[in-house]
PDB file of C-alpha atoms and ligand atoms in Angstrom:
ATOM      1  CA  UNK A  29      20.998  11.914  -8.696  1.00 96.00           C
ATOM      2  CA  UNK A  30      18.801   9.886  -6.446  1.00 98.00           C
ATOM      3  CA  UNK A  31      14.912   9.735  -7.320  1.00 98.00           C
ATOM      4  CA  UNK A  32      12.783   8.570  -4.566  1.00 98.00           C
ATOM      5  CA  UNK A  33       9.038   8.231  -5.568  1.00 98.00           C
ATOM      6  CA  UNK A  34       6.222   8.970  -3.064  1.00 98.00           C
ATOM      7  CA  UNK A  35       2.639   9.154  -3.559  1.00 98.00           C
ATOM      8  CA  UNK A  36       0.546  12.443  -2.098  1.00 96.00           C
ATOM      9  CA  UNK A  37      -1.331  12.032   0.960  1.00 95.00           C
ATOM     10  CA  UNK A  38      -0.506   9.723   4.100  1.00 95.00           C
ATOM     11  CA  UNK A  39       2.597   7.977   2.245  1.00 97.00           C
ATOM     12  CA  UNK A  40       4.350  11.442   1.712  1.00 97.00           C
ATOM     13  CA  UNK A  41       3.487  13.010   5.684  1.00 96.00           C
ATOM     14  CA  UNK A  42       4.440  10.095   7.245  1.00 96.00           C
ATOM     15  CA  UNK A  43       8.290   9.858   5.131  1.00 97.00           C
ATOM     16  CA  UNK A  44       8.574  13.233   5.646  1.00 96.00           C
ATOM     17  CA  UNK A  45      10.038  12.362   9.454  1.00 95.00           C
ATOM     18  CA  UNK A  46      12.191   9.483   8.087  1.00 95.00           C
ATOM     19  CA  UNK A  47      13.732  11.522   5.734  1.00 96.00           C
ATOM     20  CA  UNK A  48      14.506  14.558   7.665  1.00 95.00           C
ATOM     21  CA  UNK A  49      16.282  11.359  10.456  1.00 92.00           C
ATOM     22  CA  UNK A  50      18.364  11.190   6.790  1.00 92.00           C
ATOM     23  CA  UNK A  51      19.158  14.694   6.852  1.00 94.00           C
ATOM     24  CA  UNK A  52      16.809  15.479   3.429  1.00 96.00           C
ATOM     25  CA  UNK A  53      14.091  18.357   3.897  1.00 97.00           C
ATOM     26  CA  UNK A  54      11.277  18.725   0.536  1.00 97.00           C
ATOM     27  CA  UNK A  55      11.928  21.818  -0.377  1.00 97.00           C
ATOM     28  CA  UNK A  56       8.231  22.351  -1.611  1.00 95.00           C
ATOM     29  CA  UNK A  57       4.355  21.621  -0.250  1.00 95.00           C
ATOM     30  CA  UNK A  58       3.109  19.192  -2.404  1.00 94.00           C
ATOM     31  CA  UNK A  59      -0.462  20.260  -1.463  1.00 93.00           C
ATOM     32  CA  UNK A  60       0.562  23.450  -2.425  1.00 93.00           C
ATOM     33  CA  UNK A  61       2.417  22.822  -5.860  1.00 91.00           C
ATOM     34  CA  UNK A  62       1.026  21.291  -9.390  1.00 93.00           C
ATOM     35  CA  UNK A  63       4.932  20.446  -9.678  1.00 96.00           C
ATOM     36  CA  UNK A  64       5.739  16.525 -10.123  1.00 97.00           C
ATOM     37  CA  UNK A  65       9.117  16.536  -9.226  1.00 98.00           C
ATOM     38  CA  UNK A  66      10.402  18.564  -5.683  1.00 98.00           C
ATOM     39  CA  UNK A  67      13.485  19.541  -5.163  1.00 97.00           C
ATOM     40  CA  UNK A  68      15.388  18.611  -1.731  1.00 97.00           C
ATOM     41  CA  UNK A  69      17.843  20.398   0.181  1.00 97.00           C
ATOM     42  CA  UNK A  70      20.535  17.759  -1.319  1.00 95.00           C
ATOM     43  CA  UNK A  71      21.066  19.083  -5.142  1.00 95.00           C
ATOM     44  CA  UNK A  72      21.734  15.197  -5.663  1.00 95.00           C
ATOM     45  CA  UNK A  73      18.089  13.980  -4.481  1.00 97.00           C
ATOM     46  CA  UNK A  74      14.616  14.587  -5.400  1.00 98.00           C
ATOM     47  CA  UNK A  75      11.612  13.050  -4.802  1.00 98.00           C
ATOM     48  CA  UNK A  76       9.105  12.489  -7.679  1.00 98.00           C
ATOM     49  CA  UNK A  77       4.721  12.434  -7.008  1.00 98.00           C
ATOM     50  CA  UNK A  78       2.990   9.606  -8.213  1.00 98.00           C
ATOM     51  CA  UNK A  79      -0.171   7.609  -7.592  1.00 97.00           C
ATOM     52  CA  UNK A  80       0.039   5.337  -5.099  1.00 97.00           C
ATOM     53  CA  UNK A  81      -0.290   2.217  -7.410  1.00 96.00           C
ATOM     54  CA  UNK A  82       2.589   3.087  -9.799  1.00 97.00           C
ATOM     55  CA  UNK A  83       5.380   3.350  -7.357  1.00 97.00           C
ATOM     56  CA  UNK A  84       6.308  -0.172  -7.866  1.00 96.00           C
ATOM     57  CA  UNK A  85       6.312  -0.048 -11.481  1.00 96.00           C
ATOM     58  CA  UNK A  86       8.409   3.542 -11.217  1.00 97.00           C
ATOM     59  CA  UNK A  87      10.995   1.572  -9.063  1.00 96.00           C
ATOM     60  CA  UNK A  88      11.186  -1.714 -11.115  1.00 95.00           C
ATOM     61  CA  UNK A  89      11.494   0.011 -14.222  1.00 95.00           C
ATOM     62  CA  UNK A  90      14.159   2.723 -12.681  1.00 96.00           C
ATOM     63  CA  UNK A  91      11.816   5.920 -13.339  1.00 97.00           C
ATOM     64  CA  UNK A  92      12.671   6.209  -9.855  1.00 98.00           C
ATOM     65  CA  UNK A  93      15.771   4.571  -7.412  1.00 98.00           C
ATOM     66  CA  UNK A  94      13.362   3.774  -4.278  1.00 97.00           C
ATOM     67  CA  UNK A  95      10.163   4.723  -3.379  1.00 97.00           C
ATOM     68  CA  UNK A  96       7.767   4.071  -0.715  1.00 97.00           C
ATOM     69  CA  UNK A  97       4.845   1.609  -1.075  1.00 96.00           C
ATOM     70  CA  UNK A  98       1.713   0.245   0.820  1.00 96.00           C
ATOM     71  CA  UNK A  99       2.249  -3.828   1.845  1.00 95.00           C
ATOM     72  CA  UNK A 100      -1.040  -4.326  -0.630  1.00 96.00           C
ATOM     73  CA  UNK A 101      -0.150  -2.193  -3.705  1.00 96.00           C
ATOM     74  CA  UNK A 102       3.268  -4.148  -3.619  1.00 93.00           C
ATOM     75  CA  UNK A 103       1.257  -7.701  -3.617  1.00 93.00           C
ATOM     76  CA  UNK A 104      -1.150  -6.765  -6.139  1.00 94.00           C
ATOM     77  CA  UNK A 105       1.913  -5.174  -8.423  1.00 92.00           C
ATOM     78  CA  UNK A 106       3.754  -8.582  -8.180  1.00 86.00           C
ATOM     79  CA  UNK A 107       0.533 -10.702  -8.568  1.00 67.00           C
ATOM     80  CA  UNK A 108       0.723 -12.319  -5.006  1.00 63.00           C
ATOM     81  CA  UNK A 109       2.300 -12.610  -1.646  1.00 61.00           C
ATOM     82  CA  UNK A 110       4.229 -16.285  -2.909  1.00 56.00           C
ATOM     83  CA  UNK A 111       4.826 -15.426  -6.338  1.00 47.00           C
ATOM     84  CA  UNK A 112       5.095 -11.668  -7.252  1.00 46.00           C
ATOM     85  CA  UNK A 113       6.918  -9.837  -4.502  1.00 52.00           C
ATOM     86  CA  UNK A 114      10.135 -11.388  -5.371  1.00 60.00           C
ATOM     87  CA  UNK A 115       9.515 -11.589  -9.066  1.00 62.00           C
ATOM     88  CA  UNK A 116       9.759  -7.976  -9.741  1.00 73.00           C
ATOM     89  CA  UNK A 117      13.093  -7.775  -8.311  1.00 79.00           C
ATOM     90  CA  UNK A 118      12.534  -5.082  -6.129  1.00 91.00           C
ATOM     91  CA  UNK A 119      14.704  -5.109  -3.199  1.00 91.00           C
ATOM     92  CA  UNK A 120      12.369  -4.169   0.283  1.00 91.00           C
ATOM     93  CA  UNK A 121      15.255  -3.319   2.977  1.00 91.00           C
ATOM     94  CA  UNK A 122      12.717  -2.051   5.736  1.00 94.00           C
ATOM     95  CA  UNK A 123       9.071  -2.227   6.860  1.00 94.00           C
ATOM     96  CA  UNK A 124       8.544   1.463   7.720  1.00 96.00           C
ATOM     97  CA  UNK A 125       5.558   0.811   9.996  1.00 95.00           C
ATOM     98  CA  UNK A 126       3.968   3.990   8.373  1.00 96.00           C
ATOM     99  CA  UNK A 127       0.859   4.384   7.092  1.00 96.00           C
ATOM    100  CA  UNK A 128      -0.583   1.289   9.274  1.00 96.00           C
ATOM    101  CA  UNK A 129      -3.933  -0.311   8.428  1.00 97.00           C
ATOM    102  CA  UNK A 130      -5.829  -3.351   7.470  1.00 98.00           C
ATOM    103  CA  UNK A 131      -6.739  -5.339   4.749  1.00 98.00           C
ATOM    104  CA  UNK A 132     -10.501  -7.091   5.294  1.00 98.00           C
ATOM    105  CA  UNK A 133     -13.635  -8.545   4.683  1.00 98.00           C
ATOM    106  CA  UNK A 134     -17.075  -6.203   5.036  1.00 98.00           C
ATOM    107  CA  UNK A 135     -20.247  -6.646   4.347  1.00 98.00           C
ATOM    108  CA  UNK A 136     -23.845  -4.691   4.926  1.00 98.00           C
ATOM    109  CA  UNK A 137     -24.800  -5.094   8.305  1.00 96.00           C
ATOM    110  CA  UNK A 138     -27.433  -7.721   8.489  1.00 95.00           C
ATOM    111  CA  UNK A 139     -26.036  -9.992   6.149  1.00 97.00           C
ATOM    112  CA  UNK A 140     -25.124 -13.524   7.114  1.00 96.00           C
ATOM    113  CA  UNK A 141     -21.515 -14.192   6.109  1.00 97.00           C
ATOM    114  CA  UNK A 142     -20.455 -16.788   8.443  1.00 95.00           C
ATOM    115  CA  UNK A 143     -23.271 -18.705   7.121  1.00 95.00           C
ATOM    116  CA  UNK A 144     -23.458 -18.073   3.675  1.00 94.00           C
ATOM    117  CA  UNK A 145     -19.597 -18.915   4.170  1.00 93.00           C
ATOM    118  CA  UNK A 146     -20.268 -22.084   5.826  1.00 91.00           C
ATOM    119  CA  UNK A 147     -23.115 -23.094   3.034  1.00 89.00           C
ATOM    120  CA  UNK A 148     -20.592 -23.061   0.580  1.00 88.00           C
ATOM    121  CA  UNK A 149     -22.398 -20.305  -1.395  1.00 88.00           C
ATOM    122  CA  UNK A 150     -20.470 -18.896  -4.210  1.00 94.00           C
ATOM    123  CA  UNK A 151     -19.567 -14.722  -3.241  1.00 97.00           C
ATOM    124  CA  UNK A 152     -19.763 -12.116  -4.889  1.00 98.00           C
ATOM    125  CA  UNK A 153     -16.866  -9.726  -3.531  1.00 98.00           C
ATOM    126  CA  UNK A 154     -15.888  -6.144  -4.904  1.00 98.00           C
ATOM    127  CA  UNK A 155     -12.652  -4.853  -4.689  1.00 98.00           C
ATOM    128  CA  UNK A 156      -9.723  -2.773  -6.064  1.00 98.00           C
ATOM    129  CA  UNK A 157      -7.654  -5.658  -4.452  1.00 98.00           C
ATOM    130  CA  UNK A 158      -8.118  -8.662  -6.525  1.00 97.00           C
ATOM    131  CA  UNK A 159      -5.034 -10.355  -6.458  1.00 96.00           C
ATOM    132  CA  UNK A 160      -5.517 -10.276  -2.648  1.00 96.00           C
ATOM    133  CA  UNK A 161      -8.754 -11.361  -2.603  1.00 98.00           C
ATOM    134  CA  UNK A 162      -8.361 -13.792  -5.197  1.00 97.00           C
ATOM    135  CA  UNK A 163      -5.857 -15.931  -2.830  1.00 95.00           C
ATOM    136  CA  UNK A 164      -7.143 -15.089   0.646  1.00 97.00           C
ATOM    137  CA  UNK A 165     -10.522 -16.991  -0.629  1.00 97.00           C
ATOM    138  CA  UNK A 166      -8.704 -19.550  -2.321  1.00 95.00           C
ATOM    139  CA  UNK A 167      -6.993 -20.706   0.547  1.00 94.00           C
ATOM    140  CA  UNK A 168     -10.062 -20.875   2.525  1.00 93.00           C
ATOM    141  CA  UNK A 169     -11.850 -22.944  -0.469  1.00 94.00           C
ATOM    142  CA  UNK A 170     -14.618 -20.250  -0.513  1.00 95.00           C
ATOM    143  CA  UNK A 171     -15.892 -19.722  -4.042  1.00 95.00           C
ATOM    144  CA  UNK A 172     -15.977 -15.947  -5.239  1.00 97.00           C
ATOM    145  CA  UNK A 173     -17.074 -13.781  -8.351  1.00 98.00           C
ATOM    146  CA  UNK A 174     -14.693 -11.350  -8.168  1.00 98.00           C
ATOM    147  CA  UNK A 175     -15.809  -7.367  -9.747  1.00 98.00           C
ATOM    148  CA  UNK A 176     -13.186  -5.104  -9.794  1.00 98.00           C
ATOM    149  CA  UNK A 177     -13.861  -1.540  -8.964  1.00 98.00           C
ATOM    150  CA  UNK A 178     -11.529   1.541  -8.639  1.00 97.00           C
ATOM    151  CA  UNK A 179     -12.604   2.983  -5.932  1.00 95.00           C
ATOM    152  CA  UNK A 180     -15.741   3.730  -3.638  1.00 97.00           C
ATOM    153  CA  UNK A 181     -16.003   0.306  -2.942  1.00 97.00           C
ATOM    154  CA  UNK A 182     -18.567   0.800   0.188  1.00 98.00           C
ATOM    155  CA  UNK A 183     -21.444   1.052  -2.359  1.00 98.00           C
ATOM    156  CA  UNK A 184     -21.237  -2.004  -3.849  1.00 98.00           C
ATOM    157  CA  UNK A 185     -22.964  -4.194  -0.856  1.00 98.00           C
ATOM    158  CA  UNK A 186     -25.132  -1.149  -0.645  1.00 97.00           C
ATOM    159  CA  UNK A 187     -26.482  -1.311  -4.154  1.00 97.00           C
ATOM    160  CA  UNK A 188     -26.986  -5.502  -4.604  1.00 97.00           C
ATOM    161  CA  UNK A 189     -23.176  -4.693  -6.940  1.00 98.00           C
ATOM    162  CA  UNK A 190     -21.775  -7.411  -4.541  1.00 98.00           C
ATOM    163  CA  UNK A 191     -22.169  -9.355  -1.359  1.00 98.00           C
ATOM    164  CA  UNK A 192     -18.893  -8.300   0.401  1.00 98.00           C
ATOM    165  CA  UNK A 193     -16.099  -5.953  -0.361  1.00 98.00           C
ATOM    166  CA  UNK A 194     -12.199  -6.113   0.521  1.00 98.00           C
ATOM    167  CA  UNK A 195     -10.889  -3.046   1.496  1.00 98.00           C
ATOM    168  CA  UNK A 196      -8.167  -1.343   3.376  1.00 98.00           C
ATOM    169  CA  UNK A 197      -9.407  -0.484   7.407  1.00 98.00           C
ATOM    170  CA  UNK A 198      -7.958   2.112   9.070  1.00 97.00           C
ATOM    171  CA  UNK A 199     -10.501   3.543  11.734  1.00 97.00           C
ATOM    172  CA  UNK A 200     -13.496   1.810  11.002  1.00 98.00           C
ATOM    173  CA  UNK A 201     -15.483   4.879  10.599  1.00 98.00           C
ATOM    174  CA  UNK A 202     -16.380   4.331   6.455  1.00 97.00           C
ATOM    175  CA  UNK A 203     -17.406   0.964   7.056  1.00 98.00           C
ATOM    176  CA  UNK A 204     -19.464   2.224   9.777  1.00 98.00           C
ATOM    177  CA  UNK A 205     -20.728   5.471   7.964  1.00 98.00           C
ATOM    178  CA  UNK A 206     -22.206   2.925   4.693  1.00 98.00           C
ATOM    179  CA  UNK A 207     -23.901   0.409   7.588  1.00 97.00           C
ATOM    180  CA  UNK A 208     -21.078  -1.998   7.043  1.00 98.00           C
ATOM    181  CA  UNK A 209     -19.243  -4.675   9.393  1.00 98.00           C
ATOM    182  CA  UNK A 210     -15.932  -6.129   9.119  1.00 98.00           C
ATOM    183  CA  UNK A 211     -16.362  -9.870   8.942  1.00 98.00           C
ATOM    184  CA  UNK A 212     -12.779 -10.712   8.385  1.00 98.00           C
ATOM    185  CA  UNK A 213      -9.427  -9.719   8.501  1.00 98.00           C
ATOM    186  CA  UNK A 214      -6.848 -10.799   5.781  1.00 98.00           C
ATOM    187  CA  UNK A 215      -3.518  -9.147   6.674  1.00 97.00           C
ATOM    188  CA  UNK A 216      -2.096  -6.099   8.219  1.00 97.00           C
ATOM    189  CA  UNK A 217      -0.635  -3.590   6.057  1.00 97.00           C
ATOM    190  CA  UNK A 218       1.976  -1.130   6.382  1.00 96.00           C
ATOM    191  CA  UNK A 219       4.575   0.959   4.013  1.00 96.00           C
ATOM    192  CA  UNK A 220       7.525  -0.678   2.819  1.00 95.00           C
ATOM    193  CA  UNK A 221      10.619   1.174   1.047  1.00 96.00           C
ATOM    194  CA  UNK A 222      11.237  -0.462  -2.265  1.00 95.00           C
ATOM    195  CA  UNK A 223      14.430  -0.245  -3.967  1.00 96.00           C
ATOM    196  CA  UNK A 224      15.589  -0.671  -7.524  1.00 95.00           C
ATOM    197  CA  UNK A 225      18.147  -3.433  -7.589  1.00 93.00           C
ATOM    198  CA  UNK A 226      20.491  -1.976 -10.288  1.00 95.00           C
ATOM    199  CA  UNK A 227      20.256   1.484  -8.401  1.00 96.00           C
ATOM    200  CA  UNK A 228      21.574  -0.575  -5.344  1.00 95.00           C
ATOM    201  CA  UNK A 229      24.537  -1.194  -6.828  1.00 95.00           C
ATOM    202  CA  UNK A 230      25.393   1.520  -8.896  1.00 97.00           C
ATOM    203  CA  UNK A 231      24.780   4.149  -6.120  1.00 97.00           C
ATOM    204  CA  UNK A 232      25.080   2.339  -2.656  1.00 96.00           C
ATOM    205  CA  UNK A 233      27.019   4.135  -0.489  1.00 96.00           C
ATOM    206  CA  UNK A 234      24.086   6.654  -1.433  1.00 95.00           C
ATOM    207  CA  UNK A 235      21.423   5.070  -1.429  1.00 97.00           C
ATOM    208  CA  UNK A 236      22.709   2.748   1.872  1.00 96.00           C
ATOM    209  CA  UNK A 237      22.965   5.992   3.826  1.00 95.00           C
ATOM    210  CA  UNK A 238      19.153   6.437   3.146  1.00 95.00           C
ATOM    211  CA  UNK A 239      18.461   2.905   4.317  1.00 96.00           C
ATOM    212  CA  UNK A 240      20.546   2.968   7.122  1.00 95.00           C
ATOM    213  CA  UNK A 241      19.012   6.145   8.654  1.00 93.00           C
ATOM    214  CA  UNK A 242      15.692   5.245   7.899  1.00 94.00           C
ATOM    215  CA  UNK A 243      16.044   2.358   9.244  1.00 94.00           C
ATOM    216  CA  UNK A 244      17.934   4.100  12.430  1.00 93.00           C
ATOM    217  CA  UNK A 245      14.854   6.383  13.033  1.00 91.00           C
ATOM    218  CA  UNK A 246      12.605   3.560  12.875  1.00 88.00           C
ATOM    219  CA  UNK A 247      10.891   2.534  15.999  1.00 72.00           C
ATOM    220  CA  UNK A 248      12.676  -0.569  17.661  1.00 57.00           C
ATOM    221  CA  UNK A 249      10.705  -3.378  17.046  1.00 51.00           C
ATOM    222  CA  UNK A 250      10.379  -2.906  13.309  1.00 51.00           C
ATOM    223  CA  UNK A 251      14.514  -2.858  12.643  1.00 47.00           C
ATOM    224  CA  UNK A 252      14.824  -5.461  15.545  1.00 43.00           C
ATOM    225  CA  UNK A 253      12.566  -7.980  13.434  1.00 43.00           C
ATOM    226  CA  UNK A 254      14.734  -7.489  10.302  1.00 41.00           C
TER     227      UNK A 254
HETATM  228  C1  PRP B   8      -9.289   3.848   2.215  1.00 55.87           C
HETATM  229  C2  PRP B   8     -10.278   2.696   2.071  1.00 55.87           C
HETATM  230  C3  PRP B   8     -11.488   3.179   2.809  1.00 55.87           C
HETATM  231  C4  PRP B   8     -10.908   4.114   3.864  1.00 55.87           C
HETATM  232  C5  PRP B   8     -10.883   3.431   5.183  1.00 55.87           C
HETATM  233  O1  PRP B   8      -9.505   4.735   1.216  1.00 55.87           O
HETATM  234  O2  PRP B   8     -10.537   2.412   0.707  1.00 55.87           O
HETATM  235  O3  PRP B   8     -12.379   3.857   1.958  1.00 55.87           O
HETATM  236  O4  PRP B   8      -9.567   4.419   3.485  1.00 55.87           O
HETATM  237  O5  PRP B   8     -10.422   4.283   6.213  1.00 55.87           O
HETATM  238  P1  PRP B   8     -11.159   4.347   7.609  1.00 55.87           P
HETATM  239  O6  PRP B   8     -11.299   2.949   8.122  1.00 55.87           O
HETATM  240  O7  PRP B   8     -10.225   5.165   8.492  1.00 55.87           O
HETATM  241  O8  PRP B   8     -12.472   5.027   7.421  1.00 55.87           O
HETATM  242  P2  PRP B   8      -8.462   5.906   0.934  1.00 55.87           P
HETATM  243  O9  PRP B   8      -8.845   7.114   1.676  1.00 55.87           O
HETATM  244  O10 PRP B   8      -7.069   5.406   1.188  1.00 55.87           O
HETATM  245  O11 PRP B   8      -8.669   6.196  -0.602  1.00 55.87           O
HETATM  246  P3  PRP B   8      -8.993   5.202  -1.803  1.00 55.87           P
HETATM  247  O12 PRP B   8     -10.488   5.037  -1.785  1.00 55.87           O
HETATM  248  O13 PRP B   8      -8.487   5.944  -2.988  1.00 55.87           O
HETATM  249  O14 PRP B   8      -8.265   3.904  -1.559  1.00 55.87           O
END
């Protein structure tokens, strides 16, 4: 059996194309099912639902054989782009270029980063991200009081919570809707497929014709950079 773990949501519409490249059709809607674990067309694969943050762990641990996982839930998993990745000894084949976005600075609009910034003023930032954010202002010796939030971080420069938030960007349009700029930009993110390591080598040819087609239906420049 072959488990591949996907969150609900973005992650899961934009595999659904890559895996049908591999010849695997969900048999089930998972918008339309309470069920955690969907069958495929393959009796020998099925893909498992979980939130977005515990796909690495599902993966590391074997809950699941691969999985797909955003660029910034991977850092923050393995506590930071130099150390972590490779520590949890999950194997990343292929950038997917799905689910495409950006990690960055915002703030209320008005408020005078660049300066503040410049001033050496210690920050108050609010984030799900810390990890991230944690080494991003470290390496530009800016001083920050981190808060870490779950969600809805918009409000916090809204509400005097915090002076800046780091968030994912997609379209711009909740930054805009909470009267919020995007003063920075830390890295690009996209989806990578993660791969349990002992998995790899109990079930390659398997899991290696799931790679391989992926990979195949992947636009050129992503599989040329590999
Ligand atoms: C992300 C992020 C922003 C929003 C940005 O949240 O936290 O709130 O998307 O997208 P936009 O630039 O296109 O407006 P997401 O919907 O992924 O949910 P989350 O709050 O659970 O992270």
């Amino acid at each position: 059996m072959i488990t591949l773990a996907l969150s609900k949501g973005r992650i899961f519409d934009e595999t659904m194309p890559l895996l049908k490249a591999a010849g695997i059709e969900v048999l089930e809607d998972p918008e339309k099912s309470r069920k955690l674990i969907l069958p495929t067309n393959h009796a020998n694969v099925r893909v498992v639902l979980v939130r977005a943050s515990d796909v690495p762990t599902y993966v590391q641990y074997g809950g699941a054989d691969l999985g797909v996982t955003g660029l910034d839930t991977l850092i923050e998993h393995g506590g930071g782009v130099a150390a972590g990745v490779a520590a949890t000894g999950l194997y990343q084949p292929l950038d997917l270029q799905i689910a495409k976005c950006r990690m960055s600075v915002a703030v209320r609009s008005g408020f005078d980063y660049e300066t503040k910034v410049k001033q050496g003023a210690r920050l108050k930032v609010a984030t799900k991200y810390t990890t991230i954010a944690r080494d991003f202002f470290a390496t530009k010796g800016v001083h920050v009081d981190l808060v870490k939030l779950y969600g809805s971080m918009e409000l916090a420069p809204l509400t005097g919570l915090a002076d800046a938030i780091v968030d994912l960007v997609s379209t711009g349009n909740t930054l805009k809707a909470n009267h919020l700029v995007e003063v920075e930009r830390i890295m690009d993110i996209s989806s990578r497929l993660v791969v349990n390591q002992a998995a790899l080598k109990m079930k390659q040819a398997d899991i290696r014709r799931i790679i391989d087609a992926f990979s195949a239906a992947l636009p050129a420049y992503s599989s040329a950079s590999k």
